[in-house]
Coordinates of C-alpha atoms and ligand atoms in Angstrom, one line a residue:
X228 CA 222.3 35.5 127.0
X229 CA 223.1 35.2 123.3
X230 CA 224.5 31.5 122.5
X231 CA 226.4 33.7 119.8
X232 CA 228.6 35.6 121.9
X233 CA 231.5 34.4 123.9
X234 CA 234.4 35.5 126.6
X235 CA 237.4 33.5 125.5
X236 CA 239.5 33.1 128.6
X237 CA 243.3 32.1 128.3
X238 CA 246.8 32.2 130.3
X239 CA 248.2 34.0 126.8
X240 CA 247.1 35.1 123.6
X241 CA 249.7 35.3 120.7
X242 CA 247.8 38.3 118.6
X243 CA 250.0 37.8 115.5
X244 CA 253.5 39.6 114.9
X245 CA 254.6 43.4 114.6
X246 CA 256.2 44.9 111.1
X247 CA 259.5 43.3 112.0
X248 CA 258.1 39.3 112.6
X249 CA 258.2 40.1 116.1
X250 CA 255.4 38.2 118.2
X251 CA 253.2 40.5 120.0
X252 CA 251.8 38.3 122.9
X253 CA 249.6 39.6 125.7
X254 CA 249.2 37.9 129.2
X255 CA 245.7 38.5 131.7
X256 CA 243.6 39.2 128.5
X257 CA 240.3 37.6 127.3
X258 CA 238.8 37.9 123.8
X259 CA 235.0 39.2 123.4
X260 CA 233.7 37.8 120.1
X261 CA 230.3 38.6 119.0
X262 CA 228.6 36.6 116.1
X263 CA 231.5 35.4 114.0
X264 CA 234.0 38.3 114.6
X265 CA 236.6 39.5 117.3
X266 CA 235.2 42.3 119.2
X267 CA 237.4 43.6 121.9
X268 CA 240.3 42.0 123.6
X269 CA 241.2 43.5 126.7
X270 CA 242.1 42.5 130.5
X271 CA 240.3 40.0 131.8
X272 CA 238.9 41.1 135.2
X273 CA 237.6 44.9 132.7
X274 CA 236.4 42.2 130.1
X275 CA 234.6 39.6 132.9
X276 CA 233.0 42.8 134.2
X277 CA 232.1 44.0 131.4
X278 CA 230.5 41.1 129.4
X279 CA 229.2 39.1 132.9
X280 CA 225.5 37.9 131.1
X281 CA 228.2 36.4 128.2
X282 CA 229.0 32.4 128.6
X283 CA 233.2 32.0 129.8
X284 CA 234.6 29.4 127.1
X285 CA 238.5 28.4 127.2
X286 CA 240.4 28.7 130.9
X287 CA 243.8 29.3 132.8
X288 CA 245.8 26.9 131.1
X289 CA 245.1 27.6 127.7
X290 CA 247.0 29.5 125.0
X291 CA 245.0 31.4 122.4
X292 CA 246.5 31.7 119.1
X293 CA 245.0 32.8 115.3
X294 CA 244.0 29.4 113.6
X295 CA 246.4 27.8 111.7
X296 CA 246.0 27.9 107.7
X297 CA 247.0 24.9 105.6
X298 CA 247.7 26.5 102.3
X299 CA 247.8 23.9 99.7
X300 CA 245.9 20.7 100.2
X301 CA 243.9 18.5 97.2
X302 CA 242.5 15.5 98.8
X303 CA 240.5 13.5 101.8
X304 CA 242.0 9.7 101.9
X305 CA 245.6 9.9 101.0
X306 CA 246.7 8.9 97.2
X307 CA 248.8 5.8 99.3
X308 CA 245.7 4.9 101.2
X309 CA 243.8 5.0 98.3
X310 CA 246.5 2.7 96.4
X311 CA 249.3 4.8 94.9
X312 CA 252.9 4.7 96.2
X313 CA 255.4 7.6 96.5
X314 CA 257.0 8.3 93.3
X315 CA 258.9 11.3 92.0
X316 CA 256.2 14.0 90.8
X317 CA 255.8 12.8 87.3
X318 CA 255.9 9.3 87.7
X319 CA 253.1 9.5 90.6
X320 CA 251.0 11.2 88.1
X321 CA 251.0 8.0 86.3
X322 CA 250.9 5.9 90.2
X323 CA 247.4 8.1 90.7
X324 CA 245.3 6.2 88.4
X325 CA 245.6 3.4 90.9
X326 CA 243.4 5.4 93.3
X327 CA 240.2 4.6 94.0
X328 CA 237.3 6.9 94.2
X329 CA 235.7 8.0 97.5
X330 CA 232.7 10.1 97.2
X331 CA 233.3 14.0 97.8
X332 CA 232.0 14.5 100.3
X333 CA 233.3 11.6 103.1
X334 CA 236.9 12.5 101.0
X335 CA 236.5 16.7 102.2
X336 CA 235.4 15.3 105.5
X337 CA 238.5 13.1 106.2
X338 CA 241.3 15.3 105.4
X339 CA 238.7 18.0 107.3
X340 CA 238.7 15.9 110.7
X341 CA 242.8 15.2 110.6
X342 CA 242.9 19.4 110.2
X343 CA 241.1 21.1 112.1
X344 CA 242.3 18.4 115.0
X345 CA 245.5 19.8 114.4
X346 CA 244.6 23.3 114.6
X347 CA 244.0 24.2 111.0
X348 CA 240.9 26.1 110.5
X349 CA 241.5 27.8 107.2
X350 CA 242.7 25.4 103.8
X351 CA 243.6 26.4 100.0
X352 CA 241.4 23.4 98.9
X353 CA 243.0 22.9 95.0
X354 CA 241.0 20.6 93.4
X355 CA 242.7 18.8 90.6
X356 CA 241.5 16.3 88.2
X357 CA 237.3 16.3 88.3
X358 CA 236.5 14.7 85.3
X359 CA 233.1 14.6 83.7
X360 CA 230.9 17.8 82.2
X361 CA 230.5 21.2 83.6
X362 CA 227.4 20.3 85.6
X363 CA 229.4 17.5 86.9
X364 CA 232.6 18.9 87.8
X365 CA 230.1 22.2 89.6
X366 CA 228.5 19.6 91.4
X367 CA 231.5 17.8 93.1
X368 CA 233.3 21.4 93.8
X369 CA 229.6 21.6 95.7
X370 CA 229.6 19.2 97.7
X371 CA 233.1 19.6 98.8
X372 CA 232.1 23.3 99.5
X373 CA 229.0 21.8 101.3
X374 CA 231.2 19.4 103.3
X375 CA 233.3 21.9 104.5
X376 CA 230.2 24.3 105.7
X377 CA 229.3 21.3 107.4
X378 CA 231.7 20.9 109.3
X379 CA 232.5 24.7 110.2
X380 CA 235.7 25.2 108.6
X381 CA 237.0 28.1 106.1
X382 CA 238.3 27.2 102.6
X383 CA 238.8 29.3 99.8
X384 CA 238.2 26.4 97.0
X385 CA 239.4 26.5 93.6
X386 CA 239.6 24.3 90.3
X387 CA 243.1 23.8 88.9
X388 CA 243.0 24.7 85.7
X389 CA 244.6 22.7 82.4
X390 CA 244.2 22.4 79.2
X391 CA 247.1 19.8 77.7
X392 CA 249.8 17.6 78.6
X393 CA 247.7 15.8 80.9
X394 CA 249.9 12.6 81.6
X395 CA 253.6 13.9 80.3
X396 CA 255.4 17.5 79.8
X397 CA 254.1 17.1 76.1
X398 CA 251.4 16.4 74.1
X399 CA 248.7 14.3 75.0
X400 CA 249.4 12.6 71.1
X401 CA 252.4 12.3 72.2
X402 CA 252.0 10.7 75.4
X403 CA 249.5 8.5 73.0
X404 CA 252.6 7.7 70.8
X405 CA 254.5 6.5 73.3
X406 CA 252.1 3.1 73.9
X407 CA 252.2 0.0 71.4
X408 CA 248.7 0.7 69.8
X409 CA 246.7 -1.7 71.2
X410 CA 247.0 -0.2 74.7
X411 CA 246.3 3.3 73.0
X412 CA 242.3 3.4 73.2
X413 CA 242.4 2.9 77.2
X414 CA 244.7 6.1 77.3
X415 CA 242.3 8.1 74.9
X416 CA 239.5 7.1 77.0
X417 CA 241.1 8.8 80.0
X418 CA 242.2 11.6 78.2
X419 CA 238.9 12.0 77.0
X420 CA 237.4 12.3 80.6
X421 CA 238.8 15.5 81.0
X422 CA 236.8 18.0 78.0
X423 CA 236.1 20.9 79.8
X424 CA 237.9 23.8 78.1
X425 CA 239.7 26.7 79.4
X426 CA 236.4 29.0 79.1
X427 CA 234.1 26.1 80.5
X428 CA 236.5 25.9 83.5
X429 CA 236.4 29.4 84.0
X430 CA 232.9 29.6 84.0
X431 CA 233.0 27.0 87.2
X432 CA 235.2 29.8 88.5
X433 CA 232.2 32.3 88.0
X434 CA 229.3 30.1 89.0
X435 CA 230.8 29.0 92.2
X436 CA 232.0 32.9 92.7
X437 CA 228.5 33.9 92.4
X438 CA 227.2 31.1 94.8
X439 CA 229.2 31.6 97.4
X440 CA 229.3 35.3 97.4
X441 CA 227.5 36.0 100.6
X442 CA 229.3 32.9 102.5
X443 CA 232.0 34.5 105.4
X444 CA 233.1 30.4 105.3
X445 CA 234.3 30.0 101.7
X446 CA 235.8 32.1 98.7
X447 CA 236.8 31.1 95.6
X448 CA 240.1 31.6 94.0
X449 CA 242.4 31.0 90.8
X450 CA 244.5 27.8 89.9
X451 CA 246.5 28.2 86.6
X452 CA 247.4 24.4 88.0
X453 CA 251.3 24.6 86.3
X454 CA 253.3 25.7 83.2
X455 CA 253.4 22.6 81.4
X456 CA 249.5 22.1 82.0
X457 CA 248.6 25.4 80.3
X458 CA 248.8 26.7 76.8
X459 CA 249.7 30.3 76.5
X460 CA 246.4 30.5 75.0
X461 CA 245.3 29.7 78.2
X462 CA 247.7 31.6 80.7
X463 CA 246.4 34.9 78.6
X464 CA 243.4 34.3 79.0
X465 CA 243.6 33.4 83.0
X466 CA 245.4 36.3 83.5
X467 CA 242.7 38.5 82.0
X468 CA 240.4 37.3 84.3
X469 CA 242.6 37.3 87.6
X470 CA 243.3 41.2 86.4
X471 CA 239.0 41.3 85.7
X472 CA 238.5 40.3 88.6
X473 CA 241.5 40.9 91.3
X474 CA 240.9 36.8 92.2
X475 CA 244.0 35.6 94.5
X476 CA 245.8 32.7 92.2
X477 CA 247.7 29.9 93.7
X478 CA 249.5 28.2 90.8
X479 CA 252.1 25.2 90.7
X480 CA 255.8 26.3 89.6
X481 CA 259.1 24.7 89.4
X482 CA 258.0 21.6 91.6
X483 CA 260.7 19.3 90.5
X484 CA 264.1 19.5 88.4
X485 CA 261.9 18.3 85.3
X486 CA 259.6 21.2 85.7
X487 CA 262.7 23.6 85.6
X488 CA 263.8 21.9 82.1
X489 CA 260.5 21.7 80.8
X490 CA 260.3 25.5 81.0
X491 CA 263.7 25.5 79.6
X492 CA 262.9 23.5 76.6
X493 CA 259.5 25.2 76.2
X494 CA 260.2 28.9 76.5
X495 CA 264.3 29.1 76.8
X496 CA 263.8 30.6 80.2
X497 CA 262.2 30.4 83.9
X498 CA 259.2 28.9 84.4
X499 CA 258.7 32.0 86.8
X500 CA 259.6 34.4 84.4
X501 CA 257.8 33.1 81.3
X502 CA 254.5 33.3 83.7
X503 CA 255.5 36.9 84.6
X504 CA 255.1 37.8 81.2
X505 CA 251.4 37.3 81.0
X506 CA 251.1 39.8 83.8
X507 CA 250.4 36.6 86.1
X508 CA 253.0 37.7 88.6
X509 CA 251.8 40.1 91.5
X510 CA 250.6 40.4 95.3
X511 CA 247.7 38.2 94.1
X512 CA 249.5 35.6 92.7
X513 CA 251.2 32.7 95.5
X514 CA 253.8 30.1 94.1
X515 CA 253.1 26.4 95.2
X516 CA 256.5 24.6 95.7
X517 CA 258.8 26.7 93.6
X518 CA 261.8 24.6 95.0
X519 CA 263.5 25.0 91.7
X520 CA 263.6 28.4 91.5
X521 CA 266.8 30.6 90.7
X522 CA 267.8 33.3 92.8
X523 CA 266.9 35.6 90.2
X524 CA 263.5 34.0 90.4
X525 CA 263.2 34.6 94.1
X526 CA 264.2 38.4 93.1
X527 CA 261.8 38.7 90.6
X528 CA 259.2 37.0 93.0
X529 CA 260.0 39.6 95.4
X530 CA 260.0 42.4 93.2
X531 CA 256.3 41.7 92.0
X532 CA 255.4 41.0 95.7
X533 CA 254.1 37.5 95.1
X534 CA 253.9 34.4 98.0
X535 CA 255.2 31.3 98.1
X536 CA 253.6 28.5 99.6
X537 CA 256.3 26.0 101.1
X538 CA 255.0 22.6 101.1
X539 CA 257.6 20.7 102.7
X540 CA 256.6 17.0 103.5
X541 CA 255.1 16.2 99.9
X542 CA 258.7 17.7 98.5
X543 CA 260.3 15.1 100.4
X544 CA 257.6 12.3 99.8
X545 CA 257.9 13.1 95.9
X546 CA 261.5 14.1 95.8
X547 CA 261.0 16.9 94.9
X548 CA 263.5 18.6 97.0
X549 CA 263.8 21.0 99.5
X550 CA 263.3 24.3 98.5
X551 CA 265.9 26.9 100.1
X552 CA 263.5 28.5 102.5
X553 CA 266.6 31.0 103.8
X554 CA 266.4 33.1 100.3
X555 CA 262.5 33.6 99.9
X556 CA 263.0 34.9 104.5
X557 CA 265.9 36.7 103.0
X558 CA 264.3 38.8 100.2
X559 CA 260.6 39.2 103.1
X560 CA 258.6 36.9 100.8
X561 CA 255.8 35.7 102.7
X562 CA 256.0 32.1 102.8
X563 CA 252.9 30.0 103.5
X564 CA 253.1 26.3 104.7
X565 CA 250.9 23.5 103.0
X566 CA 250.8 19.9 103.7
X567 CA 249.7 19.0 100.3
X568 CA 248.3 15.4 99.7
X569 CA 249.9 14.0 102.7
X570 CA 252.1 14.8 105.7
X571 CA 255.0 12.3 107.1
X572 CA 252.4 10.5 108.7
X573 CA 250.0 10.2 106.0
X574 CA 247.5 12.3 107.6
X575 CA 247.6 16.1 107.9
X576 CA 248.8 17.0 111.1
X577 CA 249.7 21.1 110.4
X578 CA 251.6 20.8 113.9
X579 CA 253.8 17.9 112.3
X580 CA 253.7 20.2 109.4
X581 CA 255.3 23.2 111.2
X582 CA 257.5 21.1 112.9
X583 CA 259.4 19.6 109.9
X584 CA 260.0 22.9 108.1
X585 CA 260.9 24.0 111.3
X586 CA 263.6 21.6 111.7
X587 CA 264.4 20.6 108.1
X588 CA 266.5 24.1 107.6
X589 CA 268.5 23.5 109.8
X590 CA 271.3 23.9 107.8
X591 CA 274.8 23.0 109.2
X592 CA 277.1 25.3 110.4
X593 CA 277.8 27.6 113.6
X594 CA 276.3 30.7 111.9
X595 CA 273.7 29.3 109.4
X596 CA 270.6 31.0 109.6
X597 CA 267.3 28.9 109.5
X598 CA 263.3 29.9 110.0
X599 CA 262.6 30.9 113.8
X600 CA 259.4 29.4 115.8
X601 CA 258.1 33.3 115.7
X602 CA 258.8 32.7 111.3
X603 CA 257.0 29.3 111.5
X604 CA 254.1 30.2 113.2
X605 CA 254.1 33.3 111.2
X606 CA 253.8 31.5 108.0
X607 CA 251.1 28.9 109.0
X608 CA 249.1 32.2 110.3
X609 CA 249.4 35.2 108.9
X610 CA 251.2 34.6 105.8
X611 CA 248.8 31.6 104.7
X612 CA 246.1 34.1 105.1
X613 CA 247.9 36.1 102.9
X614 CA 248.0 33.4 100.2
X615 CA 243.8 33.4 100.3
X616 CA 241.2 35.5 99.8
X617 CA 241.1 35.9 103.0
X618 CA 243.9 37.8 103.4
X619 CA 243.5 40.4 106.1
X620 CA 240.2 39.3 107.5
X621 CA 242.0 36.3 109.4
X622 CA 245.9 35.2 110.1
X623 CA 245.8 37.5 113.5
X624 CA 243.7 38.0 116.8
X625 CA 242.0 41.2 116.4
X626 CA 239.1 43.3 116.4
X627 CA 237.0 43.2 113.5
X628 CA 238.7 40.6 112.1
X629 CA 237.0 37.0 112.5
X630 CA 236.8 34.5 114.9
X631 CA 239.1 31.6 113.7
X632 CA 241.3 31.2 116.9
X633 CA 242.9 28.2 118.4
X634 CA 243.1 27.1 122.1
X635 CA 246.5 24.9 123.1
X636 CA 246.6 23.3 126.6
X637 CA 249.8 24.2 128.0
X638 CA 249.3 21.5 131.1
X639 CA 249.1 18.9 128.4
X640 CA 251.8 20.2 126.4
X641 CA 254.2 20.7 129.2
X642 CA 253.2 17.1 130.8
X643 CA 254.8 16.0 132.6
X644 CA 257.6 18.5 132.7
X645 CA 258.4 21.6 130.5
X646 CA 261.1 24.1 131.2
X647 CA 259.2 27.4 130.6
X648 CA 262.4 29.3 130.8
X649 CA 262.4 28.1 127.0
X650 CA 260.7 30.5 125.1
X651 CA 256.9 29.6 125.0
X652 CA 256.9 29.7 120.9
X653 CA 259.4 27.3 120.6
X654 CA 257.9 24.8 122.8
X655 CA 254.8 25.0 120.5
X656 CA 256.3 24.5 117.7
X657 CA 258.9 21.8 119.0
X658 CA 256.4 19.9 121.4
X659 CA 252.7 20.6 120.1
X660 CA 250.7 17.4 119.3
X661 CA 247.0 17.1 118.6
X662 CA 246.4 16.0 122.5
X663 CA 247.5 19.9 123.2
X664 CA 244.4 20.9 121.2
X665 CA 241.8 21.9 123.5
X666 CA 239.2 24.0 121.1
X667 CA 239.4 25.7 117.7
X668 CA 237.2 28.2 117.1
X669 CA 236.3 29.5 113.2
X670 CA 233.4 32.3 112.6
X671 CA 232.7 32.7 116.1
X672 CA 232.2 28.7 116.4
X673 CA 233.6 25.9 118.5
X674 CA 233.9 23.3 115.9
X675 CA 235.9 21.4 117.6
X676 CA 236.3 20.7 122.0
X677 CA 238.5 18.0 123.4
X678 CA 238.8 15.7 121.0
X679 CA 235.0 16.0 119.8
X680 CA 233.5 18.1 116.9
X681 CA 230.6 19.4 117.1
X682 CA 228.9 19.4 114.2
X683 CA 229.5 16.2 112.3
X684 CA 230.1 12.6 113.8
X685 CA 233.5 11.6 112.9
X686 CA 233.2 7.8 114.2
X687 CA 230.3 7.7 111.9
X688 CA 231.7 9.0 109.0
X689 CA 234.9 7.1 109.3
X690 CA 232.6 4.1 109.4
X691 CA 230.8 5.2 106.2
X692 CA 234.2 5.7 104.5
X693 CA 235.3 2.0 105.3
X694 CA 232.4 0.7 104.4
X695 CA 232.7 2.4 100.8
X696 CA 236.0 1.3 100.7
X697 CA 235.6 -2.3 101.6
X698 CA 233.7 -2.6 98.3
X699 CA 235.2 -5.1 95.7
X700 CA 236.9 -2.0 92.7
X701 CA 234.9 -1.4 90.7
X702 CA 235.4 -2.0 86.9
X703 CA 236.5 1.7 85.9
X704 CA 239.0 1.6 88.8
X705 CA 240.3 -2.0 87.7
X706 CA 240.9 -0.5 84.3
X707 CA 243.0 2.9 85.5
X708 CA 245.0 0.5 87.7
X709 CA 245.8 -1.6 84.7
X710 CA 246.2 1.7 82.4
X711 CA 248.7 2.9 85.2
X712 CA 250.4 -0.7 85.0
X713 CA 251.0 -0.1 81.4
X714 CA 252.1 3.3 81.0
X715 CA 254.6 3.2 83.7
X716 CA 257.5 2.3 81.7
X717 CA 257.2 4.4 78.9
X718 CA 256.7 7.8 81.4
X719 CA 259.6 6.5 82.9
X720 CA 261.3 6.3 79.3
X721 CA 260.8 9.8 78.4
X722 CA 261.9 11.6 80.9
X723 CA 265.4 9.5 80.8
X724 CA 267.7 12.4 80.4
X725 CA 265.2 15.3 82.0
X726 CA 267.8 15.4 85.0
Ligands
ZN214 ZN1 249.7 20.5 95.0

């Protein structure tokens, strides 16, 4: 008997969708995976026959579906938990210095636990803000890297890239100029935290590439972080490198209605279509937010073939928007979901996640058209795949592909009464909670099984981070807060007239 082998039984398996979005979903099947990949699917009394030496996982009641993919996520603890209130988008970048630090690898764990307990078992981790030297900056993305090993889950990691305007859409003089001077030096220090240049945070780009190169768990991707954070110095010479190397880039764009007039006042155009002309836009490249995009963006976003990754709860939590989610299904973008920093609930809950955008495009009228449960569960599948390196070696149930599958319990879902005549997909999306998560499965492993994962303690981890936490702030994070304190008003003062 080889422990790495297993017959996954279930009542259905959802193998992914056909050409047209429709769901292909098989009944009396089991899935053979050997090592970390999907061997055979077939009927379950030919497979049971078959493989009888190989351990029976799953059962009767359970649905089988490809793992779910959060596609744009930062963070462990939430920015609120940590001490920073919802704001619009560029006023919380001023909120964040409130946060307090939590060490990277109880922070990866966290936001890992509230995922993969909700089904995720792929995330586009984005890391933003590392401050510190290159060998200090490589060394967190590793032990966030690590902590995700750990645990069993697959992220394609990457470090957002910047290079100016790091607390305004100008200058960071400018943002300097704004202060009376004797609260100028605290600024400076901050701004000074952040020295890597573009080439240095490239290089973390290569290293980690390198590192990881023979890891099936992680990959490492692009993150021109956003237009107003990158020179066009900078965008060049990303784009040289995505071409170099055919990396997948996830990049910030048109986030908020100040984001759309920055570009305007920066480059007399779209955001979208400034980028395109560094050769940026293409199959590889996947759009985070875009909520302000044009419907010639959308067109243009089309025509290139790019993604966009919809991430609905932080545009309502930042007032952002809503992003019209009709045009991108319109025009057959693939549209990825992310939760972002933090779902409704302050955790990440990717069923929650589903569930809003599900319902929020609901727009009114007899005829409207809004996403279908096939669409949604299309997006948090397949189409996040798409949006990572990734891409085509998970987002379906299949042979050869790998073993990231997640089991539902349809007794606990439908407890205590479920009309079935209801098409199964919409109850999943409508009614599935984390007590409906029986198993997930990623490489071939059960990370998690009822409630329990197996290879880290979560009660004593969540201990650890409270214990951390419990500590009196230290004197750098005193300082930030104050700096935030100070700064507040005058961020609020330049952007009056933005919008
Ligand atoms: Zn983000």
């Amino acid at each position: 008997m080889n422990d790495s082998q297993k017959l996954i039984i279930a009542k259905k398996i959802l193998l992914g969708f056909d050409g047209l979005g429709r769901a292909e979903i098989v009944e009396g099947q089991a899935i053979f995976v050997k090592n970390n990949k999907i061997n055979e699917i077939g009927p379950t009394s030919v497979l049971r026959q078959k493989y009888k030496e190989i351990p029976e996982i799953g059962g009767e009641n359970l649905f089988a579906m490809p793992g779910l993919v959060n596609a744009h996520h930062h963070l462990g603890v939430t920015p609120f938990q940590l001490g920073a209130q919802d704001h619009p988008l560029e006023l919380w970048f001023a909120e964040r210095l409130k946060m307090r630090n939590v060490p990277p690898t109880l922070d990866t764990l966290y936001s890992a636990f509230e995922m993969i307990s909700s089904g995720v078992t792929t995330v586009q981790h984005l890391q933003s803000r590392a401050p510190g030297n290159l060998a200090s900056v490589l060394d967190q993305s590793n032990k966030i890297i690590a902590a995700y090993k750990k645990i069993g889950m697959r992220a394609s990691y990457s470090f957002a890239l910047r290079d100016q305007n790091r607390m305004i859409y100008d200058s960071d003089e400018n943002c300097l100029a704004l202060l009376p001077p004797k609260h100028r030096p605290a600024l400076k220090k901050y701004f000074e935290s952040f020295s890597l240049s573009i080439s240095e945070q490239l290089e973390i780009f290569n290293i980690l590439t390198e590192q990881h190169a023979k890891n099936n768990l992680i990959e490492i991707q692009l993150a021109p972080s956003n237009l107003h954070w990158l020179s066009d110095k900078a965008l060049e010479t990303i784009s040289k490198v995505a071409i170099d190397t055919g990396a997948k880039i996830h990049m910030h764009l048109l986030e908020t209605p100040y984001q759309a007039e920055y570009a305007r006042r920066r480059t007399g155009q779209s955001a979208l279509k400034y980028i395109d002309k560094f050769g940026l836009l293409g199959p590889q490249l996947t759009i985070g937010h875009g909520v302000w995009m044009t419907e010639d963006d959308v067109d243009l976003l089309a025509e290139r073939g790019g993604c966009l990754c919809h991430n609905c709860s932080s545009n309502l939590r930042l007032k952002s928007g809503k992003a019209d989610l009709s045009s991108f299904l319109s025009k057959n973008i693939p549209i990825a979901l992310g939760i972002d920093e933090a779902g409704i609930n302050d955790d990440r809950d990717m069923l929650q996640e589903m569930r809003l955008a599900y319902t929020l495009h609901r727009r009114p009228g007899h005829s409207s058209l809004n996403p279908s449960a096939a669409e949604i569960l299309r997006m948090a599948t397949e189409h996040g795949a798409a949006s990572t390196p990734f891409s085509g070696k998970i987002g379906r149930l299949e042979k050869g592909l790998f073993a990231d599958i997640l089991l539902l319990d349809l007794h606990s879902l439908a407890f205590p009464y479920q009309d079935f005549d209801i098409p199964l997909l919409d109850i999943i999306v409508r009614r599935a909670k984390r007590k409906s998560v029986d198993m997930v499965i990623i490489d071939g492993n059960v990370v998690f099984n009822k409630g329990k994962f197996t290879r880290v303690d979560e009660d004593t981890l969540l201990e650890e981070i409270s214990k951390v936490l419990s500590r009196a702030k230290t004197p750098e994070e005193v300082e930030l807060r104050e700096l935030s304190e100070i700064i507040m008003p005058a961020v609020k003062n330049f952007y009056s007239g933005w919008y």
